Structure formats: structure tokens, C-alpha cells
Coordinates of N, CA and C in Angstrom, one line a residue:
X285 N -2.4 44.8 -173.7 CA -3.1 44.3 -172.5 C -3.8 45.3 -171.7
X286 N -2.9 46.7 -171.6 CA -3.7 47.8 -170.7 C -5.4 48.0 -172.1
X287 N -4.7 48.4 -173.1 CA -5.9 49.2 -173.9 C -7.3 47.7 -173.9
X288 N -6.9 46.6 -173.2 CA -8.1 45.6 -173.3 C -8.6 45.5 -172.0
X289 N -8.0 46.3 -171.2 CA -8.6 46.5 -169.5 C -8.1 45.3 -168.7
X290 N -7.1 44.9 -169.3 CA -6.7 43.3 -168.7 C -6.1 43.6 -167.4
X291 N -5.3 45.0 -167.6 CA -4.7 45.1 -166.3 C -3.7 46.6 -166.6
X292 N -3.1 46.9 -165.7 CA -2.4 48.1 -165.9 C -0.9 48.0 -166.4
X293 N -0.4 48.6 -167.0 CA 1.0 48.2 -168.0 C 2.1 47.4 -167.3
X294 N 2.1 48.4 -165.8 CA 3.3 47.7 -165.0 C 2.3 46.2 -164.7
X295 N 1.4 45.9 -164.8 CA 1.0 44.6 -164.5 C 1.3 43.8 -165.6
X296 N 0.8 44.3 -166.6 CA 1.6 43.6 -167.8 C 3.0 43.1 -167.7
X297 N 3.7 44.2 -167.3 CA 5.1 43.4 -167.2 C 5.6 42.8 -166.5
X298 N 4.9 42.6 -165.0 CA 5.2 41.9 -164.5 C 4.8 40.1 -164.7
X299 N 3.4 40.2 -165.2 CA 2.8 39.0 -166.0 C 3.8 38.4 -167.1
X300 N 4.2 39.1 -167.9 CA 5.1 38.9 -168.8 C 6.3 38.0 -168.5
X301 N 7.0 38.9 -167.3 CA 8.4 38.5 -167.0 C 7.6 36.9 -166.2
X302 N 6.9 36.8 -165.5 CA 6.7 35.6 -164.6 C 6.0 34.5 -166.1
X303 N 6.0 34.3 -167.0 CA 5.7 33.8 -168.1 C 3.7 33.5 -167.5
X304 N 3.3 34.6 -167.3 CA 2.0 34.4 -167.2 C 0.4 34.5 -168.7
X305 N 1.6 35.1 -169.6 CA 0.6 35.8 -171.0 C 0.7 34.8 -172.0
X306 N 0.2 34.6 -173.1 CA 0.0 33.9 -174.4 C -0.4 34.3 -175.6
X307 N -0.2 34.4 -176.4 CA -0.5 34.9 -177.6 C -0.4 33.8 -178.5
X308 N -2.1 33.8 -178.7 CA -2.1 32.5 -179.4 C -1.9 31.1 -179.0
X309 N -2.0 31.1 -178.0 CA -1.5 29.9 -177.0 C -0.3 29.7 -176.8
X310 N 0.6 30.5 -177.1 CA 2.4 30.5 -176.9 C 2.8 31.3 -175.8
X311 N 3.3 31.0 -175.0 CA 3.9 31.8 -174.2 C 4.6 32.6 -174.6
X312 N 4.5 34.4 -174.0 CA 5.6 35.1 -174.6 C 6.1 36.1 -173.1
X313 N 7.3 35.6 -173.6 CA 8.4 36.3 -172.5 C 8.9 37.5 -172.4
X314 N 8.8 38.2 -174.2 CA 9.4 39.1 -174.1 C 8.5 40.8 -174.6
X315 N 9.3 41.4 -173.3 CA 8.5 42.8 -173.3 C 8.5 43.9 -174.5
X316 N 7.3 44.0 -174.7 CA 7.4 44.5 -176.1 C 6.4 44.3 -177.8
X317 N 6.8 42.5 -177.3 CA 6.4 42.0 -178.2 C 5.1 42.4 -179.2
X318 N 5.2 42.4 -180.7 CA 3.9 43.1 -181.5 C 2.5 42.0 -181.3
X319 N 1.6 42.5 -181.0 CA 0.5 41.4 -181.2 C -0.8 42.3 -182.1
X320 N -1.3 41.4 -183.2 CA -2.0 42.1 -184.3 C -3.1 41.4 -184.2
X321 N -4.0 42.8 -184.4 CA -5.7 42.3 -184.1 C -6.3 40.9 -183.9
X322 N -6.0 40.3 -185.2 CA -5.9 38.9 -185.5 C -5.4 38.2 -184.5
X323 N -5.1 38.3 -183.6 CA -4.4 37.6 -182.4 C -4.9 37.6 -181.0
X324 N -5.2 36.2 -180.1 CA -5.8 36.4 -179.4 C -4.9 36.4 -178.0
X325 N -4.9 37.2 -177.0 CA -4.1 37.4 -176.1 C -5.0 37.0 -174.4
X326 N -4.2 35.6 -174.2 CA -4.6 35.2 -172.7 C -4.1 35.1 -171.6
X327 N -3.9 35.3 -170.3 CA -3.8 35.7 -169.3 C -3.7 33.9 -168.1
X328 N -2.7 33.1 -167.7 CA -3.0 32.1 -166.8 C -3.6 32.6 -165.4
X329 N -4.4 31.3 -165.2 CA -5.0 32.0 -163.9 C -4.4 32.4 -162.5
X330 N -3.1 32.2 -162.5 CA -2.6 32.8 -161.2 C -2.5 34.3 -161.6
X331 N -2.5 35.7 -162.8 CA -2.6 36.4 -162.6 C -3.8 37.0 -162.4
X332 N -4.9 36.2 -162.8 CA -6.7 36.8 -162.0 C -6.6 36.2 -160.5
X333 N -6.4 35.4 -160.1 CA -5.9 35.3 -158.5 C -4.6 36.6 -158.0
X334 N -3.7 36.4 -158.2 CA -3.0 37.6 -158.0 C -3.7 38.9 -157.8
X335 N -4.5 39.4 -158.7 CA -5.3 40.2 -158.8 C -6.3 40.5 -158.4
X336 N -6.6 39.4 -157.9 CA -8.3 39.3 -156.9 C -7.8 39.3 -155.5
X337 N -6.2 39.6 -155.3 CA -5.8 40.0 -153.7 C -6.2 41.4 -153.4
X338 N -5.6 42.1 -154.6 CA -5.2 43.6 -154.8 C -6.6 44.6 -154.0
X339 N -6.2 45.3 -153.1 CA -7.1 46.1 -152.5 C -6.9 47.7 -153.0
X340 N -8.0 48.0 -153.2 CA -8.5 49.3 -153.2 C -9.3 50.0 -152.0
X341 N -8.5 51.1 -151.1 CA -9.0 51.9 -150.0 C -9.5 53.3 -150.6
X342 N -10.6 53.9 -149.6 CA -10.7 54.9 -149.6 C -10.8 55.6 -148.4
X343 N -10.2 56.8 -148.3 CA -9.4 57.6 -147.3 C -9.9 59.3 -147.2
X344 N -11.0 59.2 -146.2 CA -10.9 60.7 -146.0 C -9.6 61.9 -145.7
X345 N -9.0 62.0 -146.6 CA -7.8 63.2 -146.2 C -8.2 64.0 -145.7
X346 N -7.4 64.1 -144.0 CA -7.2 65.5 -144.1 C -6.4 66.8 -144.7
X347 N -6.4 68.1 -144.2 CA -5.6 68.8 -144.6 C -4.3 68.8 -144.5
X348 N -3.1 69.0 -144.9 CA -2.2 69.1 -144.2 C -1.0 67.9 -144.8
X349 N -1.9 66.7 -145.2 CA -1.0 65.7 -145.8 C -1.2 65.5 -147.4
X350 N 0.1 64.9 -148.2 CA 0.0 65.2 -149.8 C -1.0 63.6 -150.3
X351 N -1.1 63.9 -151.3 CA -1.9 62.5 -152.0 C -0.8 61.4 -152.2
X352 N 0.7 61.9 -152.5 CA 1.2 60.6 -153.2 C 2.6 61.0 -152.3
X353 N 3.9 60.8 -153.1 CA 4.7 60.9 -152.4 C 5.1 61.7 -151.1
X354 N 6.0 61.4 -150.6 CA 6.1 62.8 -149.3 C 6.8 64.0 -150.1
X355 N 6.5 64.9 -149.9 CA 7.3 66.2 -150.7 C 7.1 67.3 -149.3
X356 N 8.4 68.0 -149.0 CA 8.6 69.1 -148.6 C 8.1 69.3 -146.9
X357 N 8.4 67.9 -146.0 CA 8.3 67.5 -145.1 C 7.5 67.2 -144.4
X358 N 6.1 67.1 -145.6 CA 4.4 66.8 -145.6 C 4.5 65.1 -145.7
X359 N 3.5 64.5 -145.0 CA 3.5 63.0 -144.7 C 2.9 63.0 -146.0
X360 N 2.8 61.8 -146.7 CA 1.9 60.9 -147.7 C 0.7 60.6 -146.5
X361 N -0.5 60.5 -147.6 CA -1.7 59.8 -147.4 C -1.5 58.8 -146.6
X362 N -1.1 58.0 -147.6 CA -1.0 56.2 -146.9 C -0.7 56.3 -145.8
X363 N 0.2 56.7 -145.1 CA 0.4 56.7 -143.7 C -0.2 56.7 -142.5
X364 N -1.5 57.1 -142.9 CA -3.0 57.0 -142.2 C -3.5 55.9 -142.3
X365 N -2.8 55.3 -143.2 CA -3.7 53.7 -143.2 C -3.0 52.7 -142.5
X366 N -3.1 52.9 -141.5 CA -3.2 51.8 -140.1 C -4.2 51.0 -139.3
X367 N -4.0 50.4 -138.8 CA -5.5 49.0 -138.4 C -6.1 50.0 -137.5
X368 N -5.3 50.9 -136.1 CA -6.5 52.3 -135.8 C -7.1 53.0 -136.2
X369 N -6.7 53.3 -137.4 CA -7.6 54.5 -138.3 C -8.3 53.9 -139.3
X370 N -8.5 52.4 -139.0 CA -9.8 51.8 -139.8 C -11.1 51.9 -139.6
X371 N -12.1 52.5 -140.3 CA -13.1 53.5 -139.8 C -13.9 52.0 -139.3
X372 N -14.7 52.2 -137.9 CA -15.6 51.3 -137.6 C -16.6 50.7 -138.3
X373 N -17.3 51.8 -139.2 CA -18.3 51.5 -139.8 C -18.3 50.4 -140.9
X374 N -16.4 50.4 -141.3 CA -16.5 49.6 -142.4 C -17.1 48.2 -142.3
X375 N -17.5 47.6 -143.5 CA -18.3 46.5 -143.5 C -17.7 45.2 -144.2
X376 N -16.6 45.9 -145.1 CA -15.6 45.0 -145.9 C -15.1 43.6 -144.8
X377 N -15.3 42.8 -145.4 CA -14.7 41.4 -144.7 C -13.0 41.3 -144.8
X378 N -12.6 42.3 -145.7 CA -10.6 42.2 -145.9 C -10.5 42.3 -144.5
X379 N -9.8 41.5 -144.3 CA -8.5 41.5 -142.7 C -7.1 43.0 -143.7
X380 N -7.1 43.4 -142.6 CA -5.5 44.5 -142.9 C -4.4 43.3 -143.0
X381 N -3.5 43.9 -144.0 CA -2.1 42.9 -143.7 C -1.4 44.3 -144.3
X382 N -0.3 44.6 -143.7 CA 1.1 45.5 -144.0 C 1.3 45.2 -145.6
X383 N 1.3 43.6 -146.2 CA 1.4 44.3 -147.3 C 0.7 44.7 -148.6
X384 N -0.8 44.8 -148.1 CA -1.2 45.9 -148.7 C -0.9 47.3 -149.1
X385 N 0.3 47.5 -148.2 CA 0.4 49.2 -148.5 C 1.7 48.5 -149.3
X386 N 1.9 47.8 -150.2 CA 2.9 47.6 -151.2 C 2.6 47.9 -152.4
X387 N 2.8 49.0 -153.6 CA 2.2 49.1 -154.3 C 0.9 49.7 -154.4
X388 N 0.5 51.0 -153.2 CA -0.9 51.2 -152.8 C -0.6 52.6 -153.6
X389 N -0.9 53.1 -154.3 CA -0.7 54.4 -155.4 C -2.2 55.3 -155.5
X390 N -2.4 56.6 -155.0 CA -3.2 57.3 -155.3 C -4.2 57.2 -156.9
X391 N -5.1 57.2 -157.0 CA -6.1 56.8 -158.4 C -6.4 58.7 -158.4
X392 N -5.9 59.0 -158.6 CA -6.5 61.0 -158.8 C -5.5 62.1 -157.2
X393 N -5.4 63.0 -157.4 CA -4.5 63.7 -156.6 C -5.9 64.5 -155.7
X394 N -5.0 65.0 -154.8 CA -6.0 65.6 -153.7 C -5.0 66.8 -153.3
X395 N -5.2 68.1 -153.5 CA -4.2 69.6 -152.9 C -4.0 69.4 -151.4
X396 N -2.6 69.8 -151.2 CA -2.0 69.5 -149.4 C -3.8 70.1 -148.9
X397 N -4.0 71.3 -149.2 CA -5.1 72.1 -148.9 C -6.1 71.8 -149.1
X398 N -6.3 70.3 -149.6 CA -7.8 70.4 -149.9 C -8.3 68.9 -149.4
X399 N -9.1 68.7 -148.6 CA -9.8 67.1 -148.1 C -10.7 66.6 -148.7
X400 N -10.6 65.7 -148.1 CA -12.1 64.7 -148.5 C -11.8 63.6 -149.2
X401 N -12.3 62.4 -150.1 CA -12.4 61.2 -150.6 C -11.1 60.9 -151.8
X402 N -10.4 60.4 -151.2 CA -9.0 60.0 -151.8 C -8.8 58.6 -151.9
X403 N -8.6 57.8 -153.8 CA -8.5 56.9 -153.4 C -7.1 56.4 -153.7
X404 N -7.2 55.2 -153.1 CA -5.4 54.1 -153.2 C -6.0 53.0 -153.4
X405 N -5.4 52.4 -154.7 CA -5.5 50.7 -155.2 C -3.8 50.3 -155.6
X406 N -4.0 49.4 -155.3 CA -3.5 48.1 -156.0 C -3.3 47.7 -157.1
X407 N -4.6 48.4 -157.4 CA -5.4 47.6 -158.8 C -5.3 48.4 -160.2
X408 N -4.3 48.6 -160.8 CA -3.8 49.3 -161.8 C -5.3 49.4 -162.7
X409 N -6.5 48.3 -162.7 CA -7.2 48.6 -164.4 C -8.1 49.6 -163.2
X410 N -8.4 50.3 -161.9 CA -9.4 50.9 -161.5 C -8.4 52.5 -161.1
X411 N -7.7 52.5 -161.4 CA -6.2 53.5 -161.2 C -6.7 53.9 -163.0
X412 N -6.6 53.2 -164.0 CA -6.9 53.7 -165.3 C -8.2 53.8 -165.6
X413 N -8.8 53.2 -164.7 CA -10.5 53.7 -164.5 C -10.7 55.1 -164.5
X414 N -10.0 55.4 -163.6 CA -10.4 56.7 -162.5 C -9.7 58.1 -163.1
X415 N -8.3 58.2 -163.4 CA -7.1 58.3 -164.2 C -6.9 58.4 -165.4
X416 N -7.6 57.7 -166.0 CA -6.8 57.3 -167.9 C -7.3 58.8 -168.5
X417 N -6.8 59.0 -169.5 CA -7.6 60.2 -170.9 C -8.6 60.1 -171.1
X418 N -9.2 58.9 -171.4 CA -10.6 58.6 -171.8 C -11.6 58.6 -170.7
X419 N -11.7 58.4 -169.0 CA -12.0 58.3 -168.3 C -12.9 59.2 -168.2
X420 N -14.5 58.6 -168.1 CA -15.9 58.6 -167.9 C -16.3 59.4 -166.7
X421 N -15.5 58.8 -165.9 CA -16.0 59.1 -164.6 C -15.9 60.5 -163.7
X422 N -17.0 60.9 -163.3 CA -17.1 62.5 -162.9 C -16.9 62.7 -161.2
X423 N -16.5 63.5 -160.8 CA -16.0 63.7 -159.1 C -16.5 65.2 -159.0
X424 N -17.0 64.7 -157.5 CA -17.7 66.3 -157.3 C -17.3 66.6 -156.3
X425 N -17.2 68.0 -155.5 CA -16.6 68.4 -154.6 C -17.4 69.9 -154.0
X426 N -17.4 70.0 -153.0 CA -18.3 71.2 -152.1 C -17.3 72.1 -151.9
X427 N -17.1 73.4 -152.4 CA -15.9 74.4 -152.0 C -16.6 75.7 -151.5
X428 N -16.0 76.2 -150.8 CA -16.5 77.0 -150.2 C -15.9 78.2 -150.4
X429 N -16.4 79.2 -151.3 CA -15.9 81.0 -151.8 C -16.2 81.7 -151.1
X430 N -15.3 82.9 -151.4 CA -15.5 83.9 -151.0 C -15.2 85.2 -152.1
X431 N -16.1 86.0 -152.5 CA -16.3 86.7 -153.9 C -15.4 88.1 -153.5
X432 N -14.6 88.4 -154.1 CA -13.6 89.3 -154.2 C -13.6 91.0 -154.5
X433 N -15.1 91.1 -155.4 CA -15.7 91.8 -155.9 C -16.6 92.7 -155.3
X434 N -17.0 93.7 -155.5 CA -18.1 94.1 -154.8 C -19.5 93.3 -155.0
X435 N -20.2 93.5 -154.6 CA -21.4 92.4 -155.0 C -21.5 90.7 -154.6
X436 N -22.2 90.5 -155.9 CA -22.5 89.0 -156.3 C -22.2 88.8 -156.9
X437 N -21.7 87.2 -157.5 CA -20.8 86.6 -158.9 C -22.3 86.8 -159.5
X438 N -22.0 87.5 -160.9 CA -23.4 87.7 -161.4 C -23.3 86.2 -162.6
X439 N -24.7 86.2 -162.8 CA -24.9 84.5 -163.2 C -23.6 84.5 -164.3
X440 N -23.2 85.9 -165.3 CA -22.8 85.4 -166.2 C -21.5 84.7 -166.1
X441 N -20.8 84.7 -165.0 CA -19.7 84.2 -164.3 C -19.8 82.6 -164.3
X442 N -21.1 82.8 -163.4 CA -21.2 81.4 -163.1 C -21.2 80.5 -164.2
X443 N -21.7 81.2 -165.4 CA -22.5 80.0 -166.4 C -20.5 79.5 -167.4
X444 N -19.8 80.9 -167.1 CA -18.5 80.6 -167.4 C -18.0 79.7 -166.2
X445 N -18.1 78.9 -165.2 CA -17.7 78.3 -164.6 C -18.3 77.1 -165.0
X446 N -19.4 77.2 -165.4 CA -19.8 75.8 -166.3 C -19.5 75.8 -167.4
X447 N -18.9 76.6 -168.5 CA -18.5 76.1 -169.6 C -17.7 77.3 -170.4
X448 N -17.1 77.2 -170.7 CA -16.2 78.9 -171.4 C -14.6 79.2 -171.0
X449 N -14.3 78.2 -169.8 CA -13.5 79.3 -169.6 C -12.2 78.1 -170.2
X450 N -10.8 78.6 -170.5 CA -9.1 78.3 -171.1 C -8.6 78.0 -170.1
X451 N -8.1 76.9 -170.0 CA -6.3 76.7 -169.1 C -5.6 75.6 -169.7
X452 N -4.4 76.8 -169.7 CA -3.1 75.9 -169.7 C -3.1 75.7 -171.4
X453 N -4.0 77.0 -172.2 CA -4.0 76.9 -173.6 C -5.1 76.2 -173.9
X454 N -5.7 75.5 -173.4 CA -7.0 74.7 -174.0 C -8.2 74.8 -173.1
X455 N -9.7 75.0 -174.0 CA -10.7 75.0 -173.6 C -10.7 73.7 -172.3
X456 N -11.2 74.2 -171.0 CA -11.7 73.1 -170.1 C -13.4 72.0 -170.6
X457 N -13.1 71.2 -170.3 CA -14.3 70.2 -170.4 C -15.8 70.7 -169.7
X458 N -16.9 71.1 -170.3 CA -18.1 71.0 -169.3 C -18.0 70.9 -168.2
X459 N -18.4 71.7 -167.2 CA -18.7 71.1 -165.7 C -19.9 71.4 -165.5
X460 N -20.6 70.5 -164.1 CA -22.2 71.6 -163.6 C -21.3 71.7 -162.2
X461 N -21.6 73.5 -162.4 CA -21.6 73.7 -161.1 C -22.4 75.0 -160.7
X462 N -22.7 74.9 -159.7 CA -24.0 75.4 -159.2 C -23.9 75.9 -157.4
X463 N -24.9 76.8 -156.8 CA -24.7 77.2 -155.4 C -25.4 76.0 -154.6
X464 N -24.4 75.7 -153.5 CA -25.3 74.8 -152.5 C -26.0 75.8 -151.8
X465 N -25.5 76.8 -151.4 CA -25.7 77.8 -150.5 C -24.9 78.9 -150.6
X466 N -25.2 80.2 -149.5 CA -24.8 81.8 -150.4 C -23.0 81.9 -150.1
X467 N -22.4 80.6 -149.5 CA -21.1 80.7 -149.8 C -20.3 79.4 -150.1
X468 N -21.2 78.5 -151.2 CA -20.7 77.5 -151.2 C -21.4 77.0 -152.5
X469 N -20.2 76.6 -153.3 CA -20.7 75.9 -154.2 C -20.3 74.2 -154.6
X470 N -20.5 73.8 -155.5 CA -20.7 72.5 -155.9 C -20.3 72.1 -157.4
X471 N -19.0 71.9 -157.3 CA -18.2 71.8 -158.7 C -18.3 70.0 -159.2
X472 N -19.3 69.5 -160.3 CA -18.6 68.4 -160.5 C -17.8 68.3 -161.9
X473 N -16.8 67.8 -162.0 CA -15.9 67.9 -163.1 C -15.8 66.3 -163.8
X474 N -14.9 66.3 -164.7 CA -14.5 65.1 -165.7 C -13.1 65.4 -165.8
X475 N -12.4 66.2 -165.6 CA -11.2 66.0 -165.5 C -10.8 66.9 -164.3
X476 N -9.4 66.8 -164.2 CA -8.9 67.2 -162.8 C -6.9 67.8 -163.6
X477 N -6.9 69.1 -163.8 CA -5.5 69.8 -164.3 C -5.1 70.1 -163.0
X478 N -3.8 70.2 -162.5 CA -3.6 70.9 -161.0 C -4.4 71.6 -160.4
X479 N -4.7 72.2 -159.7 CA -5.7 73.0 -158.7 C -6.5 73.8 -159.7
X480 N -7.3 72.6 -160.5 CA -8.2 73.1 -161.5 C -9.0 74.2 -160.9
X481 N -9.9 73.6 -159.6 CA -11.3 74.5 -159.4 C -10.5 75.9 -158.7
X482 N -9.7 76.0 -158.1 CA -9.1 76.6 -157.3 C -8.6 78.1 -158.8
X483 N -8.2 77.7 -159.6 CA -7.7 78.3 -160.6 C -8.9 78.6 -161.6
X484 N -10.0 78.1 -161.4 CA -11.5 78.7 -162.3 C -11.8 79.3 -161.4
X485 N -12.0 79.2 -160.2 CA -12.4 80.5 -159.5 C -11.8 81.4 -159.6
X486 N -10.5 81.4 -159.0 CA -9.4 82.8 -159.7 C -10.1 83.7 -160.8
X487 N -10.5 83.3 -161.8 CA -10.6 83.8 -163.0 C -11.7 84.4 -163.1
X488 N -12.9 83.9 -162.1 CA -14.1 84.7 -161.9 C -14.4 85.5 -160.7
X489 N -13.2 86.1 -159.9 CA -12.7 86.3 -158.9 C -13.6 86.2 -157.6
X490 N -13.4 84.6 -157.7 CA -13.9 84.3 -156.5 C -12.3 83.7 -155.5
X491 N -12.3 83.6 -154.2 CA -11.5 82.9 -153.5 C -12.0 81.4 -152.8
X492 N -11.3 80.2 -152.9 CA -11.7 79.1 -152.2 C -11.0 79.7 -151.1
X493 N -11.9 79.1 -150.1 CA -11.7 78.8 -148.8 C -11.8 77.8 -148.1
X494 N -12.3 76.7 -148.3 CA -12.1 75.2 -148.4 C -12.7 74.1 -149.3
X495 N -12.4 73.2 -149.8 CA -12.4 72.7 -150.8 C -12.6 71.0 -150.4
X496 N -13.7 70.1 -150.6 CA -13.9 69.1 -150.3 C -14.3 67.9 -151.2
X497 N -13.7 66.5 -151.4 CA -14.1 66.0 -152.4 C -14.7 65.0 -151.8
X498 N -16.8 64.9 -152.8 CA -17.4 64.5 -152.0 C -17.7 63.0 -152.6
X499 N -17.3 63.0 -154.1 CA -17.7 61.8 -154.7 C -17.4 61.5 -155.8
X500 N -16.4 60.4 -156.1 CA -16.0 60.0 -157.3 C -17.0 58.7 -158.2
X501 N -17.5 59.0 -159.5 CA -18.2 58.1 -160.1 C -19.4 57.8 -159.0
X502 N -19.6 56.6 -159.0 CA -20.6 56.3 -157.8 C -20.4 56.1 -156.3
X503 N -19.5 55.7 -156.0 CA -18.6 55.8 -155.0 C -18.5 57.8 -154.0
X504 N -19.3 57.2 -152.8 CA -19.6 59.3 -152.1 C -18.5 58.6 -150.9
X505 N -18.1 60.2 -150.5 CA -17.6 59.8 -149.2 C -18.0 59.3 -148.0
X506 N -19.3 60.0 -147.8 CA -20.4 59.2 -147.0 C -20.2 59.7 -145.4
X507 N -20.1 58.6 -144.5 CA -20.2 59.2 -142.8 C -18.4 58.7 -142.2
X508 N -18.1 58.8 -143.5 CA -16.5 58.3 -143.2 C -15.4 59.5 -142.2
X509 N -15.6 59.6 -141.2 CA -14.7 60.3 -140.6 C -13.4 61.0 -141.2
X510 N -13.6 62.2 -140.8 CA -11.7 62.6 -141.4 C -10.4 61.5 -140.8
X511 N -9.5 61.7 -141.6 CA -8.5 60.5 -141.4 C -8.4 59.3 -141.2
X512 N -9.9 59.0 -141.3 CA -10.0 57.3 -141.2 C -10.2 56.9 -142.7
X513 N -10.0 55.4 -143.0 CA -10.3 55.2 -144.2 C -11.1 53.7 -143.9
X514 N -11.6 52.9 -144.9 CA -12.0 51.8 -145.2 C -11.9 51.3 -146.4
X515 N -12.3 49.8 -147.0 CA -11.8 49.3 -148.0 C -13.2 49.6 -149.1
X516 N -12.5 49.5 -149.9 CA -13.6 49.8 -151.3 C -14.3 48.1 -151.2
X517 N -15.4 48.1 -151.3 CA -16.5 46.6 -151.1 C -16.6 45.7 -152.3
X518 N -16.6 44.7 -152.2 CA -16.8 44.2 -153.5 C -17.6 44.2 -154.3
X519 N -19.0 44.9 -154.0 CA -20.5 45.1 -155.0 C -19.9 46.6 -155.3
X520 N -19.1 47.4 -155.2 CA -18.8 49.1 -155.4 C -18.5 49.0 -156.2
X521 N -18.9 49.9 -157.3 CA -18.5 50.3 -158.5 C -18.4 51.7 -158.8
X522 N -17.3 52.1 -159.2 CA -17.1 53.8 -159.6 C -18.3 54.3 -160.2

């Protein structure tokens, strides 16, 4: 059901257990069950209702608080998401209700250290959108160096910051990254390993100094104030 975009695994199971699935026009209850190409797998309509509740926010982070759990006496994200820190501008017709933040799970991580456009869904198949292995979609971010070296990062550095350089045992994916300006650059990537950009700079010895995420897929952060957030729109697409 995940690998057909139906929905996210734990959605599956819970569809399952509520006898929401069919295979073949049979109801099937049990988790696990083999289903072979030849087989058609359908979904009743209270779980695309169920699903057409599920909200997706996006949240300018500040510094200071983690993406997902609390760890080491740093707040979670979510916790900013309160009906005061709902940015004005937003245009979304969603009313707030508390339980939205049930099941509201970070789609990509964001470093205690580093701000900018953080998202939280509901919505497990835009979590595997954003998330999965195969995942398309490119996020760009404005970081700001400081070169360690005498000099200037000489181009040949740079062109290893777009493509050349190993972590963690394995060649990194293409990136374009390029100067916004003489201390600031502009990393967009396809994947995200722990404090990826932060750790390619290292290596070409530059230092971040702050580090901003400005746009996931099609979705930019935009005039969204720090610490406020608003809801993802219904015409928005990554």
C-alpha cells in the first residue's frame, strides 16, 4: 500500500486493523498479508476522508529548538505551534484544533543550530514524499562561511562541493552550490545525511556560521516570520 503512494505503512495498519482495505473485493484484516501483482488493492472511503483531515504545517524554526523529539532539555518544534504563533499572513481556510498536533511528525530534520523552513504532516504519503530513498525532491539553504585558510576557497574546492567529495564511505549525490555573496553561499541538495553541509564544508575548510533552510521542492519559506508557522495550502505542491 506505501510502495502505491496509498498512504504511509503505519496508515496502512491502521486501515487494516479498522477493516478499511480489500484485496480483490475481500476484506483483509490481517497485517502482513501477501498481495501479488495480479491483485487489485482498494481502500473504503472513510480512509480518503480520514486523510483529507490530516494537516501539513510549515514552521520557520528557530535556533535553539530540535526538529523532532525533545532531547537534552531542548523543546521540540511542535511546540511553537500554537493559535498565537499562527503567522498572520496565512491564507489557509484550516481552523486550529489541538488535535492536529496528534501524530504531527517532522518530514526532514533541521540541526538545534540551524533555522529556517521545517516541515510537520500528518500525512504519512508527503513525509515519504519529502523523506523516502527515492525522493526527487531538492531543498536549498543560504549558509553563511567563514574560510579557515589563508586566502580564498579556490574554485577547485568549490567545484568539490558540487560534486567529488565521500561521507560516511560513500560518494555524496550532486549538489549546485554556488556564492550568494563574499560570505555566503547557497547549497541545494537531494539528500540530507546528519549535518551534511556543515560536514562538506569541514572538508574544504570552510566554517558555517549560520545555516538557513530556504526551500523544500517547490514550497520557499517566503515572508514567514521566525517561530511562526502556517498550514501547507491546498493548491501547494512540493
Amino acid at each position: 500500500m506505501s510502495e502505491l503512494g496509498l498512504c504511509s505503512r503505519r496508515e496502512a495498519d491502521e486501515w487494516i486493523a479498522k477493516g478499511w482495505v480489500r484485496v480483490d473485493g475481500k476484506v483483509v484484516s490481517e497485517l502482513g498479508t501477501k498481495v501479488y501483482p495480479s491483485q487489485k488493492v482498494t481502500v473504503e472511503r472513510q480512509a480518503a476522508a480520514e486523510q483529507s483531515k490530516r494537516v501539513t504545517i510549515l514552521i520557520n524554526k528557530p535556533m535553539g529548538y530540535v526538529s523532532g523529539q525533545a532531547e537534552d532539555g531542548y523543546k521540540p518544534a511542535v511546540t511553537l505551534i500554537r493559535p498565537e504563533n499562527r503567522w498572520s499572513g496565512d491564507t489557509s481556510p484550516e481552523q486550529f484544533h489541538p488535535t492536529q498536533l496528534k501524530s504531527l511528525v517532522p518530514a526532514g530534520r533541521l540541526d538545534i543550530d540551524s533555522v529556517g523552513l521545517l516541515v510537520l504532516t500528518q500525512d504519512g504519503r508527503i513525509a515519504k514524499h519529502l523523506i523516502g530513498q527515492d525522493t526527487e525532491i531538492d531543498k536549498e539553504y543560504l549558509v553563511r562561511v567563514q574560510y579557515t585558510k589563508p586566502g580564498k576557497l579556490p574554485d577547485a574546492d568549490l567545484k568539490k562541493l558540487n560534486h567529488g567529495l565521500w561521507m560516511d564511505g560513500k560518494p555524496l549525490l550532486p549538489a549546485k552550490v554556488r556564492w550568494q555573496n563574499d560570505d555566503q553561499l547557497s547549497f541545494t541538495l537531494r539528500e540530507g545525511k546528519k549535518r551534511q553541509i556543515r560536514r562538506m564544508c569541514e572538508m574544504v575548510g570552510l566554517k558555517v556560521i549560520g545555516l538557513k533552510r530556504v526551500r523544500i521542492g517547490r514550497v520557499k519559506l517566503g515572508e514567514l516570520p521566525t517561530g511562526q508557522w502556517r498550514y501547507l495550502n491546498a493548491d501547494e505542491r512540493f
